[in-house]
Amino acid sequence: MVWLRNVMLAVVAAVASAALVTADSSIQLGPRPLYLLQALPEGALKQKLQSCANGPFYRTDFSIAHRGAPLMFPEHSQQSYQAAISMGAGIAECDVTFTSDKQLVCRHAQCDLHQTTDILLRPELAAKCRRPFQAASGESAASAECCSSDISLAEFSSLCARMDGVNERAQSVQQYLQGTPAWRTSLYNQCAKPMTHRESIQLFAAAGIKMTPELKQPEVAMPYQGNYTQQHYAQQLVNEYKAAGVAPSQVYLQSFNYQDILYWLAQEPEFGRQAVWLDGRYEQPGFDAMQPDSWRPSMQQLKQDGLNIIAPPLWLLVTEQDGAIVPSAYAKAARQAGLNIIAWSLERSRPLAEGADWYYQSLPTLANSDAALLQLLDVLARDVGVIGVFSDWPATTTFYASCMLPPQQNVQP
């Protein structure tokens, strides 16, 4: 019977190696979803997901690419976006800020170039930075500050995007840029192309996916250069979609600034209809995630203002109860008010075996292994009822949605 045992082992190995091969060759999930699946405890969720290991996989709006695929690729780069597209993301995010010549580019913050690009290795551009590099000394960490508004669009486009992170004990620029967290990788840190907002529109439109730009808070005094107001900035964002012929239904405008949301609702109602307010009320003094009376404005007021989609961090949507992940008071209140919910951001944390971080603070005992990622997704989708989840590695959200959500709700038109 040894021959039979060897045959069975060969079959098992073949199935494992092909477990995430999809009939749609444009979607490639790679090994991570299967790794997370294997970490799940035995039960109905694991059994169901195992039945989907061979696909089929769908491009799904539930799977939202957070800055592309920055778990392993430099955020907001062409390479990061292309990786997210290949993983089946149905929506991709360009965080939007502006350059010195008031052109829109994809960056998480206006002043993050020192830690997300190679600007400090370009002496002629580093000289334009708001604060030059300072080596670590005693109790003082190494530092620098370089902003998109310090340079022109042409200069921005000449940079190389790199993995986010710095070494705060550095004595040189070269050491300073060796700060990629150990649980990420520098494997693809090979002069990735930074993207303008217009370039992101072209790339996403060509891939047939939707777009969710976030209007980032300026880190310069507004009006910029005397005449560029916040309203000009918000309108310029919409105008670039109009100029590209992108239908409002394909765009989910985002902002933490509620005044931006109100502006779009009033001035660009077709785009404003599915604008997403990134909820930062948790930073307000006296905010209590379990006490609706502490939320200003209230969920009802948001809905009355015309808001349809709210996007809080993961931890606001769930809590622990009797050893299980369950919807929070916040999640229930948002749904009762008639608001749709998008959650952020999965796959942005270190391995959960090292402890729950900020994103998982409401799950102090249950977020203790990476198995919690799929368990959390299941609660968000089935119990909270979110319409999408941002992920730094969209293969995970694509895998879950392809298996657990109706295909007709996932396939792009």
XYZ file of C-alpha atoms in Angstrom:
413
model
C 0.000 0.000 0.000
C 3.057 2.274 -0.011
C 2.353 3.116 -3.651
C -1.153 4.304 -2.725
C 0.189 6.476 0.060
C 2.684 8.060 -2.344
C -0.061 8.721 -4.895
C -2.225 10.363 -2.243
C 0.662 12.560 -1.088
C 1.298 13.611 -4.673
C -2.366 14.523 -5.132
C -2.407 16.551 -1.918
C 0.746 18.406 -2.973
C -0.718 19.163 -6.385
C -3.945 20.489 -4.885
C -2.037 22.674 -2.421
C 0.165 24.171 -5.118
C -2.863 24.996 -7.266
C -5.100 26.080 -4.432
C -5.198 29.730 -5.412
C -5.113 29.388 -9.199
C -8.164 31.110 -10.631
C -10.001 30.434 -13.854
C -9.689 34.187 -14.508
C -5.999 34.501 -15.295
C -6.082 38.268 -14.706
C -6.632 37.702 -10.966
C -3.680 36.222 -9.087
C -4.074 35.860 -5.339
C -0.747 34.268 -4.447
C -0.080 32.274 -1.272
C -1.184 34.666 1.497
C -4.938 33.901 1.535
C -4.172 30.191 1.831
C -1.698 30.924 4.633
C -4.394 32.819 6.532
C -6.907 30.065 5.825
C -4.602 27.437 7.308
C -4.307 29.546 10.467
C -8.074 29.502 11.039
C -9.387 27.187 13.759
C -11.583 24.358 12.590
C -15.193 25.345 12.087
C -17.832 26.417 9.598
C -15.909 29.459 8.328
C -12.772 27.463 7.617
C -14.758 24.703 5.961
C -16.562 27.136 3.680
C -13.396 29.026 2.726
C -11.560 25.761 2.051
C -14.274 24.861 -0.442
C -13.363 28.013 -2.385
C -9.601 27.517 -2.413
C -9.659 26.724 -6.133
C -11.873 29.699 -6.988
C -13.484 31.004 -9.030
C -12.296 34.470 -7.983
C -14.042 37.687 -8.879
C -13.023 41.304 -9.164
C -14.989 42.794 -6.311
C -15.916 46.243 -5.020
C -15.718 44.759 -1.530
C -11.940 44.549 -2.060
C -10.551 48.093 -1.890
C -6.847 48.663 -2.499
C -5.500 50.898 0.279
C -2.734 52.913 -1.422
C -2.288 49.962 -3.784
C -0.658 46.937 -2.177
C 1.744 48.563 0.330
C 2.263 45.475 2.454
C 4.998 44.633 -0.062
C 5.060 47.395 -2.712
C 5.869 51.105 -2.303
C 2.559 52.826 -1.610
C 0.878 54.951 -4.277
C 3.305 53.723 -6.923
C 2.405 52.328 -10.314
C 3.803 48.967 -9.267
C 1.727 48.952 -6.071
C -1.464 49.741 -7.980
C -0.754 47.125 -10.631
C -0.237 44.511 -7.917
C -3.588 45.444 -6.361
C -5.330 45.219 -9.724
C -3.887 41.764 -10.319
C -5.201 40.704 -6.886
C -8.764 41.491 -7.908
C -9.304 44.846 -6.201
C -12.446 46.441 -7.595
C -11.661 49.890 -6.210
C -8.264 51.564 -5.741
C -7.255 54.583 -3.698
C -5.163 57.587 -4.608
C -4.570 59.831 -1.593
C -4.449 63.272 -3.179
C -2.257 66.243 -2.349
C -0.646 68.976 -4.452
C 2.750 70.171 -5.621
C 4.237 73.670 -5.605
C 2.617 74.306 -9.001
C -0.763 73.145 -7.641
C -0.868 69.845 -9.511
C -2.518 66.818 -7.899
C -0.408 63.775 -7.014
C -0.909 60.520 -5.093
C 0.684 60.704 -1.630
C -0.610 59.673 1.771
C 0.372 63.052 3.215
C 1.588 66.278 1.730
C 4.781 66.089 3.761
C 5.847 62.431 3.614
C 8.305 62.445 0.705
C 11.280 62.021 3.031
C 9.985 58.590 4.097
C 8.176 57.375 0.963
C 10.564 58.474 -1.828
C 14.275 58.888 -2.494
C 14.158 62.706 -2.399
C 16.839 62.882 0.311
C 19.247 61.104 -2.063
C 18.730 63.866 -4.656
C 20.826 66.820 -3.381
C 19.219 69.338 -5.728
C 15.729 68.343 -4.514
C 16.658 67.643 -0.891
C 17.812 71.269 -0.702
C 14.177 72.310 -1.254
C 12.793 70.255 1.635
C 10.981 72.067 4.436
C 13.389 70.593 6.988
C 16.687 69.007 5.933
C 17.930 65.700 7.284
C 19.246 65.808 10.837
C 21.160 62.832 12.218
C 20.128 61.227 15.495
C 21.855 62.700 18.519
C 21.418 61.637 22.118
C 17.688 61.534 22.866
C 16.815 63.253 19.583
C 15.702 61.017 16.727
C 16.928 61.451 13.173
C 14.466 63.576 11.219
C 13.601 65.340 7.971
C 10.496 66.761 6.351
C 9.947 66.958 2.611
C 6.609 67.984 1.104
C 5.042 67.601 -2.309
C 4.433 71.350 -2.098
C 8.206 71.895 -1.847
C 8.716 70.756 -5.453
C 7.087 70.970 -8.877
C 5.112 68.251 -10.624
C 8.044 67.537 -12.955
C 10.373 67.182 -9.974
C 7.880 64.946 -8.163
C 7.610 62.665 -11.186
C 11.399 62.280 -11.309
C 11.472 60.644 -7.861
C 11.501 56.951 -7.018
C 8.777 55.753 -4.675
C 10.045 53.526 -1.875
C 8.650 51.558 1.049
C 7.344 53.779 3.836
C 9.579 53.891 6.883
C 12.687 55.495 8.351
C 15.430 54.582 10.817
C 15.176 57.137 13.602
C 18.629 56.242 14.973
C 20.343 57.002 11.658
C 23.577 58.937 11.343
C 23.320 59.341 7.568
C 20.655 59.691 4.910
C 21.461 56.185 3.652
C 20.855 54.750 7.135
C 17.727 56.877 7.559
C 16.120 55.284 4.510
C 16.730 51.769 5.836
C 13.594 51.771 7.934
C 11.173 49.358 6.290
C 9.352 47.459 9.080
C 10.596 43.894 9.422
C 7.143 42.433 8.699
C 7.033 44.168 5.313
C 9.704 43.778 2.635
C 12.161 45.786 0.561
C 12.118 43.180 -2.199
C 10.246 45.483 -4.588
C 11.958 48.700 -3.468
C 13.490 49.198 -6.918
C 12.648 52.760 -8.037
C 8.889 52.365 -8.253
C 7.123 55.082 -10.212
C 5.197 57.703 -8.195
C 1.824 58.590 -9.677
C 0.044 61.817 -10.449
C -3.684 61.870 -9.850
C -4.339 61.997 -13.594
C -2.067 58.993 -14.137
C -3.957 57.029 -11.495
C -7.238 57.772 -13.271
C -5.802 56.514 -16.557
C -4.427 53.343 -14.962
C -7.621 52.492 -13.064
C -9.872 53.262 -16.030
C -7.763 51.036 -18.297
C -8.092 48.209 -15.746
C -11.866 48.702 -15.512
C -11.893 49.371 -11.774
C -13.472 52.095 -9.674
C -11.607 54.908 -7.957
C -11.635 56.322 -4.435
C -9.454 59.427 -4.107
C -8.933 60.907 -0.654
C -8.497 64.678 -0.483
C -5.686 65.000 2.046
C -5.508 67.838 4.528
C -3.015 70.457 3.269
C 0.087 70.975 5.401
C 0.577 74.476 4.044
C -1.415 77.586 4.887
C -4.563 77.907 2.822
C -5.337 79.728 0.596
C -2.077 78.460 -0.890
C -0.040 81.109 -2.701
C -2.812 83.563 -1.903
C -5.591 82.264 -4.143
C -5.770 78.454 -4.006
C -8.556 77.770 -1.507
C -9.777 74.519 0.003
C -12.802 74.762 -2.304
C -10.557 75.158 -5.369
C -8.649 72.094 -4.221
C -11.830 70.025 -3.731
C -13.206 71.140 -7.098
C -9.936 70.451 -8.929
C -10.157 66.846 -7.753
C -13.612 66.397 -9.291
C -12.659 68.285 -12.443
C -9.925 65.773 -13.259
C -12.500 62.961 -13.325
C -14.797 65.018 -15.499
C -11.953 65.837 -17.903
C -11.127 62.116 -18.161
C -14.761 61.240 -18.875
C -15.147 59.125 -15.739
C -18.756 58.631 -14.650
C -19.603 59.745 -11.090
C -20.782 56.194 -10.352
C -17.178 55.026 -10.745
C -15.792 57.434 -8.131
C -15.973 57.420 -4.330
C -14.603 60.775 -3.150
C -13.158 60.643 0.388
C -12.153 63.131 3.045
C -11.702 63.371 6.815
C -12.701 67.036 6.473
C -16.481 67.117 6.728
C -16.565 70.509 5.023
C -15.177 68.830 1.884
C -18.065 66.358 1.987
C -20.612 69.159 2.357
C -18.981 71.030 -0.532
C -19.288 68.023 -2.859
C -22.871 67.368 -1.781
C -23.802 70.961 -2.613
C -21.647 71.702 -5.659
C -21.167 68.258 -7.241
C -24.207 66.243 -6.143
C -23.685 63.412 -8.646
C -20.220 62.806 -7.186
C -21.317 63.748 -3.670
C -23.994 61.059 -3.671
C -21.358 58.418 -2.961
C -18.801 60.568 -1.183
C -17.198 58.821 1.784
C -16.650 60.602 5.082
C -13.597 59.169 6.818
C -14.773 59.329 10.401
C -12.239 60.918 12.721
C -14.639 61.630 15.580
C -12.668 59.205 17.752
C -10.135 62.028 18.186
C -12.726 64.319 19.798
C -12.458 64.849 23.573
C -15.038 62.751 25.377
C -15.636 60.382 22.450
C -16.783 56.941 23.563
C -17.231 54.277 20.891
C -19.961 52.626 22.965
C -21.901 55.813 23.757
C -23.770 57.346 20.792
C -24.513 60.502 22.787
C -20.791 61.311 22.667
C -20.649 61.401 18.861
C -20.732 64.866 17.260
C -22.304 65.128 14.774
C -24.702 62.248 15.328
C -25.300 59.476 12.818
C -28.783 60.882 12.188
C -27.369 64.345 11.475
C -24.882 62.912 8.988
C -27.699 61.189 7.104
C -29.830 64.340 7.168
C -26.920 66.250 5.621
C -27.023 63.873 2.659
C -24.116 61.612 3.565
C -24.595 58.026 2.403
C -21.262 56.322 3.200
C -19.194 56.509 6.377
C -15.741 54.964 6.795
C -14.384 54.335 10.307
C -11.304 52.352 11.363
C -11.763 48.622 11.951
C -11.830 48.846 15.731
C -14.864 51.131 15.835
C -17.035 48.517 14.116
C -16.500 45.509 16.371
C -16.103 44.493 19.969
C -15.688 41.300 21.995
C -18.631 39.513 23.596
C -18.611 36.043 25.149
C -15.411 35.108 23.334
C -16.634 36.199 19.905
C -16.235 39.194 17.581
C -19.559 41.058 17.340
C -20.799 44.351 15.840
C -20.244 47.401 18.022
C -22.760 50.019 19.110
C -21.184 52.294 16.488
C -21.826 49.777 13.692
C -25.435 49.261 14.750
C -26.083 53.011 14.995
C -24.623 53.702 11.552
C -26.781 51.046 9.932
C -29.882 52.172 11.825
C -29.327 55.687 10.511
C -29.264 54.347 6.945
C -25.547 54.812 6.357
C -23.468 52.389 4.323
C -20.102 51.493 5.864
C -16.588 51.019 4.514
C -13.877 49.839 6.943
C -10.140 50.618 7.052
C -7.555 49.078 6.948
C -6.854 45.345 6.861
C -3.324 43.929 6.462
C -1.780 47.157 7.764
C -0.555 45.712 11.034
C 2.344 43.628 12.211
C 1.618 39.903 12.751
C -1.158 39.780 15.315
C 0.692 37.151 17.335
C 2.844 40.107 18.447
C -0.231 41.780 19.909
C -3.232 43.802 18.762
C -2.251 47.259 17.548
C -4.300 50.447 17.036
C -6.509 48.914 14.330
C -7.506 46.020 16.602
C -7.698 47.800 19.959
C -11.325 46.748 20.501
C -10.296 43.070 20.207
C -7.601 42.817 22.905
C -7.981 39.070 23.495
C -9.277 37.815 20.142
C -6.859 39.545 17.769
C -4.002 37.283 18.849
C -3.127 35.584 15.553
C -3.446 36.302 11.855
C -6.448 33.952 11.791
C -8.377 36.919 13.207
C -8.124 38.676 9.831
C -10.539 36.275 8.150
C -12.726 36.025 11.244
C -12.971 39.819 11.373
C -13.754 40.018 7.661
C -16.579 37.538 8.146
C -18.143 39.596 10.936
C -17.723 42.841 8.985
C -19.366 41.388 5.890
C -22.130 39.230 7.374
C -22.972 40.876 10.703
C -21.968 44.522 10.333
C -22.885 44.588 6.648
C -20.021 46.722 5.321
C -19.984 47.351 1.577
C -16.191 47.271 1.344
C -12.933 46.919 3.238
C -9.654 48.696 2.555
C -6.685 46.351 2.559
C -2.931 46.759 2.178
C -2.976 43.338 0.465
C -6.201 43.066 -1.556
C -5.765 39.357 -2.296
C -7.143 38.687 1.186
C -10.348 40.682 0.724
C -10.780 39.376 -2.834
C -10.467 35.773 -1.628
C -13.018 36.249 1.136
C -15.542 38.125 -1.027
C -15.247 35.699 -3.936
C -16.119 32.848 -1.605
C -18.652 34.365 0.763
C -20.499 37.088 -1.169
C -22.839 36.576 -4.129
C -20.880 36.776 -7.398
C -23.419 39.088 -9.004
C -22.564 41.670 -6.331
C -18.843 41.334 -6.948
C -18.210 41.200 -10.687
C -17.446 44.556 -12.236
C -19.814 45.651 -15.049
